[in-house]
Amino acid sequence: MPMTGRPTVLFVCPDNAGTSLMAEAIALHGHRGLRPFSAAALVPGAVDPALIDCLQAAQVPADGLSAKPAGVFGLSGAPRLDVVVALGAGAWRALRRQPFIGLLRFEFWQLPEVARDESPAARRAAYRTLLPDLDGAIGRLEERIALRMARAAA
């Protein structure tokens, strides 16, 4: 089924504590052509305060970010997902077991699992380094989706 309107993208990391939330916040802030969400491939963790610090320093709004399991997107009434992006190998391995995998377009982006580092200072530095790379990757995703939609409409 072709995508129409703003495509819905689900960014997934193992615990939805850092990287996938960062992707959701970046997409909400600077990629208006997407309707982004984030989730945990495994058990949701607590939102990483180092991530919130990094987003605030970059003037990317962090309001309303919350960790949730990917399974909620398979429930009745959940948004229809156009693309799911697994952020890291742990997320990809866990997502392959989700019942909705055969229904979606998937992408795998090899990214570090920043939230696992024990030092808050190290996590803040890692998020700062990751932010521009993730923003660029989301921009390229947005362009690929726009191209697919244009081809489907032609």
Coordinates of N, CA, C and O in Angstrom, one line a residue:
M1 N 0.9 -1.2 0.0 CA 0.0 0.0 0.0 C 0.9 1.2 0.0 O 1.8 1.4 0.8
P2 N 0.7 2.2 -0.9 CA 1.5 3.4 -1.0 C 1.3 4.3 0.2 O 0.2 4.4 0.7
M3 N 2.3 5.0 0.6 CA 2.2 6.0 1.7 C 1.5 7.2 1.2 O 1.7 7.7 0.1
T4 N 0.7 7.8 2.0 CA 0.1 9.1 1.7 C 0.2 10.0 2.9 O 0.4 9.6 4.0
G5 N 0.2 11.3 2.7 CA 0.4 12.3 3.7 C 1.8 12.2 4.3 O 2.7 11.8 3.6
R6 N 1.9 12.6 5.6 CA 3.2 12.5 6.2 C 3.4 11.0 6.7 O 2.6 10.5 7.4
P7 N 4.5 10.4 6.2 CA 4.8 9.0 6.6 C 5.1 8.9 8.1 O 5.8 9.8 8.6
T8 N 4.6 7.8 8.7 CA 4.9 7.6 10.1 C 6.1 6.7 10.2 O 6.2 5.6 9.6
V9 N 7.1 7.2 11.0 CA 8.3 6.4 11.2 C 8.4 6.1 12.7 O 8.2 6.9 13.5
L10 N 8.8 4.8 12.9 CA 9.1 4.4 14.3 C 10.6 4.1 14.5 O 11.1 3.3 13.7
F11 N 11.2 4.9 15.4 CA 12.6 4.7 15.7 C 12.7 3.8 16.9 O 12.0 4.0 17.9
V12 N 13.5 2.7 16.8 CA 13.5 1.7 17.9 C 14.9 1.4 18.3 O 15.8 1.2 17.5
C13 N 15.2 1.5 19.6 CA 16.4 1.0 20.2 C 16.1 0.0 21.3 O 14.9 -0.2 21.6
P14 N 17.0 -0.6 21.9 CA 16.7 -1.7 22.9 C 15.8 -1.3 24.0 O 14.8 -1.9 24.3
D15 N 16.0 -0.1 24.6 CA 15.2 0.3 25.8 C 14.5 1.6 25.7 O 13.8 2.0 26.6
N16 N 14.6 2.3 24.5 CA 13.9 3.6 24.3 C 14.3 4.6 25.4 O 13.5 5.5 25.8
A17 N 15.5 4.5 25.9 CA 15.9 5.4 26.9 C 16.8 6.6 26.4 O 16.9 7.6 27.0
G18 N 17.3 6.4 25.2 CA 18.2 7.4 24.7 C 18.1 7.6 23.1 O 17.5 8.6 22.6
T19 N 18.8 6.7 22.4 CA 19.0 6.9 21.0 C 17.7 7.1 20.2 O 17.5 8.0 19.4
S20 N 16.7 6.2 20.4 CA 15.5 6.3 19.7 C 14.7 7.5 20.1 O 14.0 8.2 19.3
L21 N 14.7 7.9 21.4 CA 14.1 9.1 21.8 C 14.8 10.4 21.2 O 14.1 11.3 20.8
M22 N 16.1 10.3 21.0 CA 16.8 11.4 20.3 C 16.3 11.5 18.9 O 16.1 12.6 18.4
A23 N 16.2 10.4 18.2 CA 15.7 10.4 16.8 C 14.3 11.0 16.7 O 14.1 11.8 15.9
E24 N 13.5 10.6 17.6 CA 12.1 11.1 17.6 C 12.1 12.6 17.8 O 11.5 13.4 17.1
A25 N 12.9 13.1 18.8 CA 13.0 14.5 19.1 C 13.5 15.3 17.9 O 13.0 16.4 17.6
I26 N 14.6 14.8 17.3 CA 15.2 15.5 16.2 C 14.2 15.6 15.0 O 14.1 16.6 14.4
A27 N 13.5 14.4 14.7 CA 12.6 14.4 13.6 C 11.4 15.3 13.9 O 10.9 16.1 13.0
L28 N 10.9 15.4 15.1 CA 9.8 16.3 15.5 C 10.2 17.7 15.3 O 9.4 18.6 14.8
H29 N 11.5 18.0 15.6 CA 12.0 19.4 15.6 C 12.3 19.9 14.2 O 12.0 21.0 13.9
G30 N 13.0 19.0 13.4 CA 13.5 19.6 12.2 C 13.1 18.8 10.9 O 13.6 19.2 9.8
H31 N 12.3 17.8 11.0 CA 11.9 17.1 9.8 C 10.4 17.0 9.7 O 9.8 15.9 10.0
R32 N 9.8 18.1 9.3 CA 8.3 18.2 9.4 C 7.6 17.3 8.4 O 6.4 17.1 8.5
G33 N 8.4 16.7 7.5 CA 7.7 15.8 6.5 C 7.5 14.4 7.1 O 6.9 13.6 6.4
L34 N 7.9 14.2 8.3 CA 7.7 12.9 9.0 C 6.8 13.0 10.2 O 6.7 14.0 10.8
R35 N 6.2 11.9 10.5 CA 5.4 11.8 11.7 C 6.1 10.7 12.6 O 5.9 9.5 12.4
P36 N 7.1 11.2 13.4 CA 7.9 10.2 14.1 C 7.4 9.8 15.5 O 6.7 10.5 16.2
F37 N 7.8 8.6 15.8 CA 7.6 8.0 17.2 C 8.8 7.2 17.5 O 9.7 6.9 16.7
S38 N 8.9 6.8 18.8 CA 10.0 5.9 19.2 C 9.5 4.9 20.2 O 8.4 5.1 20.8
A39 N 10.3 3.8 20.3 CA 9.9 2.7 21.2 C 11.0 1.8 21.5 O 12.1 1.9 20.9
A40 N 10.8 1.0 22.5 CA 11.8 0.0 22.9 C 11.6 -1.3 22.3 O 10.5 -1.8 22.2
A41 N 12.6 -1.9 21.7 CA 12.5 -3.3 21.2 C 12.4 -4.3 22.3 O 11.8 -5.3 22.1
L42 N 13.0 -4.0 23.4 CA 12.9 -4.9 24.5 C 12.1 -4.3 25.7 O 11.0 -3.8 25.4
V43 N 12.6 -4.2 26.8 CA 11.9 -3.6 28.0 C 12.2 -2.1 28.0 O 13.4 -1.7 28.0
P44 N 11.2 -1.2 28.1 CA 11.5 0.2 28.1 C 12.2 0.6 29.4 O 12.0 0.0 30.5
G45 N 13.2 1.5 29.3 CA 13.9 2.0 30.4 C 13.5 3.4 30.8 O 12.6 4.0 30.2
A46 N 14.2 4.0 31.8 CA 13.9 5.3 32.2 C 14.6 6.3 31.2 O 15.7 6.0 30.7
V47 N 13.9 7.4 30.8 CA 14.5 8.4 29.9 C 15.8 8.8 30.5 O 15.9 9.2 31.7
D48 N 16.9 8.8 29.7 CA 18.2 9.2 30.2 C 18.3 10.7 30.4 O 18.1 11.5 29.4
P49 N 18.6 11.2 31.6 CA 18.7 12.6 31.8 C 19.8 13.2 31.0 O 19.8 14.4 30.7
A50 N 20.9 12.5 30.7 CA 22.0 13.0 29.9 C 21.5 13.3 28.5 O 21.9 14.3 27.8
L51 N 20.5 12.5 28.0 CA 19.9 12.8 26.7 C 19.1 14.1 26.7 O 19.3 15.0 25.8
I52 N 18.3 14.3 27.8 CA 17.6 15.5 27.9 C 18.5 16.7 28.0 O 18.3 17.8 27.3
D53 N 19.6 16.6 28.7 CA 20.6 17.7 28.8 C 21.1 18.0 27.4 O 21.2 19.2 27.0
C54 N 21.5 17.0 26.6 CA 22.0 17.2 25.3 C 21.0 17.9 24.4 O 21.3 18.8 23.7
L55 N 19.8 17.4 24.4 CA 18.7 18.0 23.5 C 18.5 19.5 23.9 O 18.4 20.3 23.0
Q56 N 18.4 19.7 25.2 CA 18.2 21.1 25.6 C 19.3 22.0 25.2 O 19.1 23.1 24.8
A57 N 20.6 21.5 25.3 CA 21.7 22.3 24.9 C 21.7 22.6 23.4 O 22.2 23.7 23.0
A58 N 21.2 21.7 22.6 CA 21.1 21.9 21.2 C 19.8 22.6 20.8 O 19.5 22.7 19.6
Q59 N 19.0 23.0 21.7 CA 17.7 23.7 21.5 C 16.7 22.8 20.7 O 16.0 23.3 19.9
V60 N 16.8 21.5 21.0 CA 15.8 20.6 20.5 C 14.8 20.3 21.6 O 15.2 19.7 22.6
P61 N 13.5 20.6 21.4 CA 12.6 20.3 22.5 C 12.5 18.8 22.9 O 12.5 18.0 22.0
A62 N 12.5 18.6 24.2 CA 12.4 17.2 24.7 C 11.1 17.0 25.4 O 10.9 15.9 26.1
D63 N 10.2 17.9 25.4 CA 8.9 17.8 26.1 C 8.1 16.6 25.6 O 8.0 16.3 24.4
G64 N 7.6 15.8 26.5 CA 6.7 14.7 26.2 C 7.4 13.4 25.7 O 6.7 12.5 25.4
L65 N 8.7 13.4 25.7 CA 9.4 12.2 25.4 C 9.2 11.1 26.5 O 9.3 11.4 27.7
S66 N 8.8 9.9 26.1 CA 8.6 8.9 27.1 C 9.0 7.5 26.5 O 8.8 7.3 25.3
A67 N 9.5 6.6 27.3 CA 9.8 5.3 26.9 C 8.6 4.4 26.9 O 7.7 4.5 27.8
K68 N 8.5 3.6 25.8 CA 7.3 2.7 25.6 C 7.8 1.5 24.8 O 8.7 1.6 24.0
P69 N 7.1 0.4 25.0 CA 7.5 -0.8 24.2 C 7.0 -0.8 22.8 O 5.9 -0.2 22.5
A70 N 7.7 -1.4 21.8 CA 7.3 -1.4 20.4 C 6.0 -2.1 20.2 O 5.2 -1.8 19.3
G71 N 5.7 -3.0 21.1 CA 4.4 -3.8 20.9 C 3.2 -2.9 20.9 O 2.2 -3.3 20.3
V72 N 3.2 -1.7 21.5 CA 2.0 -0.9 21.5 C 1.6 -0.4 20.1 O 0.5 -0.1 19.8
F73 N 2.6 -0.5 19.2 CA 2.3 -0.1 17.8 C 1.7 -1.2 17.0 O 1.3 -1.0 15.9
G74 N 1.5 -2.3 17.6 CA 0.8 -3.4 17.0 C -0.6 -3.5 17.5 O -1.4 -4.4 17.0
L75 N -1.0 -2.7 18.4 CA -2.4 -2.7 19.0 C -3.4 -2.0 18.1 O -3.0 -1.1 17.4
S76 N -4.6 -2.4 18.3 CA -5.7 -1.7 17.6 C -5.7 -0.2 18.0 O -5.6 0.2 19.1
G77 N -5.9 0.7 17.0 CA -5.9 2.1 17.2 C -4.5 2.8 17.2 O -4.4 4.0 17.3
A78 N -3.5 2.0 17.1 CA -2.1 2.6 17.0 C -1.9 3.2 15.7 O -2.6 2.8 14.7
P79 N -1.0 4.1 15.5 CA -0.7 4.7 14.2 C -0.2 3.7 13.3 O 0.5 2.7 13.6
R80 N -0.6 3.8 12.0 CA -0.2 2.9 11.0 C 1.3 3.3 10.7 O 1.6 4.4 10.4
L81 N 2.2 2.3 10.8 CA 3.6 2.6 10.6 C 4.0 2.4 9.1 O 3.7 1.4 8.5
D82 N 4.7 3.4 8.6 CA 5.2 3.2 7.2 C 6.6 2.7 7.2 O 7.0 1.9 6.3
V83 N 7.4 3.1 8.1 CA 8.9 2.7 8.2 C 9.2 2.5 9.6 O 8.8 3.3 10.5
V84 N 10.0 1.4 9.9 CA 10.5 1.2 11.2 C 12.1 1.2 11.1 O 12.6 0.5 10.2
V85 N 12.7 2.0 11.9 CA 14.2 2.1 11.9 C 14.7 1.5 13.1 O 14.5 2.0 14.2
A86 N 15.5 0.4 13.0 CA 16.2 -0.3 14.1 C 17.5 0.4 14.3 O 18.3 0.5 13.4
L87 N 17.7 1.0 15.5 CA 18.9 1.8 15.8 C 19.8 0.9 16.6 O 19.8 0.9 17.8
G88 N 20.7 0.1 15.9 CA 21.6 -0.7 16.6 C 21.2 -2.2 16.4 O 20.1 -2.5 16.2
A89 N 22.2 -3.0 16.6 CA 22.0 -4.5 16.4 C 21.1 -5.1 17.4 O 20.3 -6.0 17.1
G90 N 21.1 -4.6 18.7 CA 20.2 -5.2 19.7 C 18.7 -4.9 19.3 O 17.9 -5.8 19.5
A91 N 18.4 -3.8 18.8 CA 17.1 -3.5 18.4 C 16.7 -4.3 17.2 O 15.5 -4.8 17.2
W92 N 17.6 -4.5 16.3 CA 17.3 -5.3 15.1 C 16.9 -6.7 15.5 O 16.0 -7.3 15.0
R93 N 17.8 -7.3 16.3 CA 17.6 -8.7 16.7 C 16.2 -8.9 17.4 O 15.5 -9.8 17.2
A94 N 15.9 -7.9 18.3 CA 14.6 -8.0 19.0 C 13.4 -7.8 18.1 O 12.4 -8.4 18.3
L95 N 13.5 -6.8 17.2 CA 12.4 -6.5 16.3 C 12.0 -7.7 15.4 O 10.9 -7.8 15.0
R96 N 13.0 -8.5 15.0 CA 12.7 -9.6 14.1 C 11.7 -10.6 14.8 O 11.0 -11.3 14.1
R97 N 11.5 -10.5 16.1 CA 10.5 -11.3 16.8 C 9.1 -10.7 16.9 O 8.2 -11.3 17.4
Q98 N 9.0 -9.4 16.5 CA 7.7 -8.7 16.6 C 6.8 -9.2 15.6 O 7.2 -9.4 14.4
P99 N 5.5 -9.3 15.9 CA 4.5 -9.9 14.9 C 4.3 -9.0 13.7 O 3.8 -9.5 12.7
F100 N 4.6 -7.7 13.8 CA 4.3 -6.8 12.7 C 5.4 -6.7 11.7 O 5.4 -6.0 10.7
I101 N 6.5 -7.5 11.8 CA 7.7 -7.3 11.0 C 7.4 -7.5 9.5 O 7.9 -6.8 8.6
G102 N 6.5 -8.5 9.2 CA 6.2 -8.7 7.8 C 5.4 -7.7 7.1 O 5.3 -7.7 5.8
L103 N 4.9 -6.7 7.8 CA 3.9 -5.8 7.3 C 4.6 -4.4 6.9 O 4.0 -3.6 6.4
L104 N 5.9 -4.2 7.3 CA 6.5 -2.9 7.3 C 7.8 -2.8 6.5 O 8.4 -3.8 6.2
R105 N 8.1 -1.6 6.1 CA 9.4 -1.4 5.5 C 10.4 -1.1 6.7 O 10.1 -0.3 7.6
F106 N 11.5 -1.9 6.7 CA 12.5 -1.8 7.8 C 13.8 -1.2 7.3 O 14.2 -1.5 6.2
E107 N 14.4 -0.5 8.2 CA 15.8 -0.1 8.0 C 16.6 -0.4 9.2 O 16.1 -0.4 10.3
F108 N 17.9 -0.7 9.0 CA 18.8 -0.9 10.1 C 19.9 0.1 10.1 O 20.6 0.2 9.1
W109 N 20.1 0.9 11.1 CA 21.1 1.9 11.3 C 22.0 1.4 12.4 O 21.6 1.3 13.5
Q110 N 23.3 1.2 12.1 CA 24.3 0.7 13.1 C 24.7 2.0 13.9 O 25.5 2.8 13.5
L111 N 24.1 2.1 15.1 CA 24.4 3.2 16.0 C 24.8 2.7 17.4 O 24.4 1.6 17.8
P112 N 25.7 3.4 18.1 CA 26.0 3.0 19.5 C 24.9 3.0 20.4 O 24.0 3.9 20.3
E113 N 24.9 2.2 21.4 CA 23.8 2.2 22.5 C 24.4 3.1 23.6 O 24.9 2.6 24.6
V114 N 24.2 4.4 23.5 CA 24.8 5.4 24.4 C 24.3 5.2 25.8 O 25.0 5.3 26.8
A115 N 23.0 4.9 26.0 CA 22.4 4.8 27.3 C 23.1 3.8 28.2 O 22.9 3.8 29.4
R116 N 23.8 2.9 27.7 CA 24.4 1.8 28.5 C 25.7 2.2 29.1 O 26.2 1.5 30.0
D117 N 26.3 3.4 28.8 CA 27.5 3.9 29.4 C 27.2 4.3 30.8 O 26.2 5.0 31.0
E118 N 28.0 4.0 31.8 CA 27.7 4.3 33.2 C 27.9 5.7 33.5 O 27.3 6.2 34.4
S119 N 28.8 6.4 32.9 CA 29.1 7.8 33.2 C 28.1 8.8 32.5 O 28.1 8.8 31.3
P120 N 27.4 9.6 33.3 CA 26.5 10.7 32.7 C 27.3 11.6 31.8 O 26.8 12.0 30.7
A121 N 28.5 12.0 32.2 CA 29.3 12.9 31.3 C 29.7 12.2 30.0 O 29.6 12.9 28.9
A122 N 30.0 10.9 30.0 CA 30.4 10.2 28.8 C 29.1 10.1 27.9 O 29.2 10.2 26.7
R123 N 28.0 9.9 28.5 CA 26.7 9.8 27.7 C 26.4 11.1 27.1 O 26.0 11.2 25.9
R124 N 26.5 12.2 27.8 CA 26.3 13.5 27.3 C 27.2 13.8 26.1 O 26.7 14.3 25.0
A125 N 28.5 13.5 26.2 CA 29.4 13.7 25.1 C 29.1 12.8 23.9 O 29.1 13.2 22.8
A126 N 28.7 11.6 24.2 CA 28.3 10.6 23.1 C 27.1 11.1 22.4 O 27.0 11.1 21.1
Y127 N 26.1 11.6 23.1 CA 24.9 12.1 22.5 C 25.2 13.4 21.6 O 24.7 13.5 20.5
R128 N 26.1 14.3 22.2 CA 26.4 15.4 21.4 C 27.1 15.1 20.1 O 26.9 15.7 19.0
T129 N 27.9 14.0 20.1 CA 28.6 13.5 18.9 C 27.6 12.9 17.9 O 27.7 13.1 16.7
L130 N 26.7 12.2 18.5 CA 25.7 11.4 17.7 C 24.6 12.4 17.0 O 24.1 12.1 15.9
L131 N 24.3 13.4 17.7 CA 23.2 14.3 17.3 C 23.3 14.7 15.8 O 22.3 14.5 15.0
P132 N 24.4 15.3 15.3 CA 24.4 15.7 13.9 C 24.4 14.6 12.9 O 23.8 14.7 11.9
D133 N 25.0 13.4 13.3 CA 25.0 12.3 12.4 C 23.5 11.7 12.3 O 23.1 11.4 11.2
L134 N 22.8 11.7 13.4 CA 21.5 11.2 13.4 C 20.6 12.1 12.7 O 19.7 11.7 11.9
D135 N 20.7 13.4 12.9 CA 20.0 14.4 12.1 C 20.2 14.2 10.6 O 19.2 14.2 9.8
G136 N 21.4 14.0 10.2 CA 21.7 13.8 8.8 C 21.0 12.5 8.2 O 20.5 12.5 7.1
A137 N 21.1 11.5 9.0 CA 20.5 10.2 8.6 C 19.0 10.3 8.5 O 18.4 9.8 7.6
I138 N 18.4 11.1 9.4 CA 16.9 11.3 9.4 C 16.6 12.1 8.1 O 15.6 11.8 7.4
G139 N 17.4 13.1 7.8 CA 17.2 13.9 6.6 C 17.2 13.0 5.4 O 16.4 13.2 4.4
R140 N 18.2 12.1 5.3 CA 18.3 11.2 4.1 C 17.1 10.3 4.1 O 16.6 10.0 3.0
L141 N 16.6 9.8 5.2 CA 15.5 8.9 5.3 C 14.3 9.7 4.7 O 13.5 9.2 3.9
E142 N 14.1 10.9 5.2 CA 13.0 11.8 4.7 C 13.0 11.9 3.2 O 12.0 11.8 2.5
E143 N 14.2 12.1 2.6 CA 14.4 12.3 1.2 C 14.0 11.0 0.4 O 13.4 11.0 -0.6
R144 N 14.5 9.8 1.0 CA 14.2 8.5 0.3 C 12.7 8.3 0.3 O 12.1 7.8 -0.7
I145 N 12.0 8.6 1.4 CA 10.6 8.4 1.5 C 9.9 9.3 0.6 O 8.9 8.9 -0.1
A146 N 10.3 10.6 0.5 CA 9.7 11.5 -0.5 C 9.8 11.0 -1.9 O 8.9 11.1 -2.7
L147 N 11.0 10.5 -2.2 CA 11.2 9.9 -3.6 C 10.3 8.7 -3.9 O 9.6 8.6 -4.9
R148 N 10.1 7.8 -2.9 CA 9.2 6.7 -3.0 C 7.8 7.1 -3.2 O 7.1 6.6 -4.0
M149 N 7.4 8.2 -2.4 CA 6.0 8.7 -2.5 C 5.8 9.3 -3.9 O 4.7 9.1 -4.5
A150 N 6.8 10.0 -4.4 CA 6.7 10.7 -5.7 C 6.6 9.6 -6.8 O 5.7 9.8 -7.7
R151 N 7.4 8.6 -6.7 CA 7.3 7.5 -7.7 C 6.0 6.8 -7.7 O 5.4 6.5 -8.7
A152 N 5.4 6.6 -6.5 CA 4.2 5.9 -6.3 C 3.0 6.7 -6.9 O 2.0 6.2 -7.4
A153 N 3.1 8.1 -6.8 CA 2.1 9.0 -7.2 C 2.1 9.1 -8.7 O 1.1 9.5 -9.4
A154 N 3.3 8.9 -9.4 CA 3.4 9.1 -10.8 C 2.8 8.0 -11.6 O 2.4 7.0 -11.2

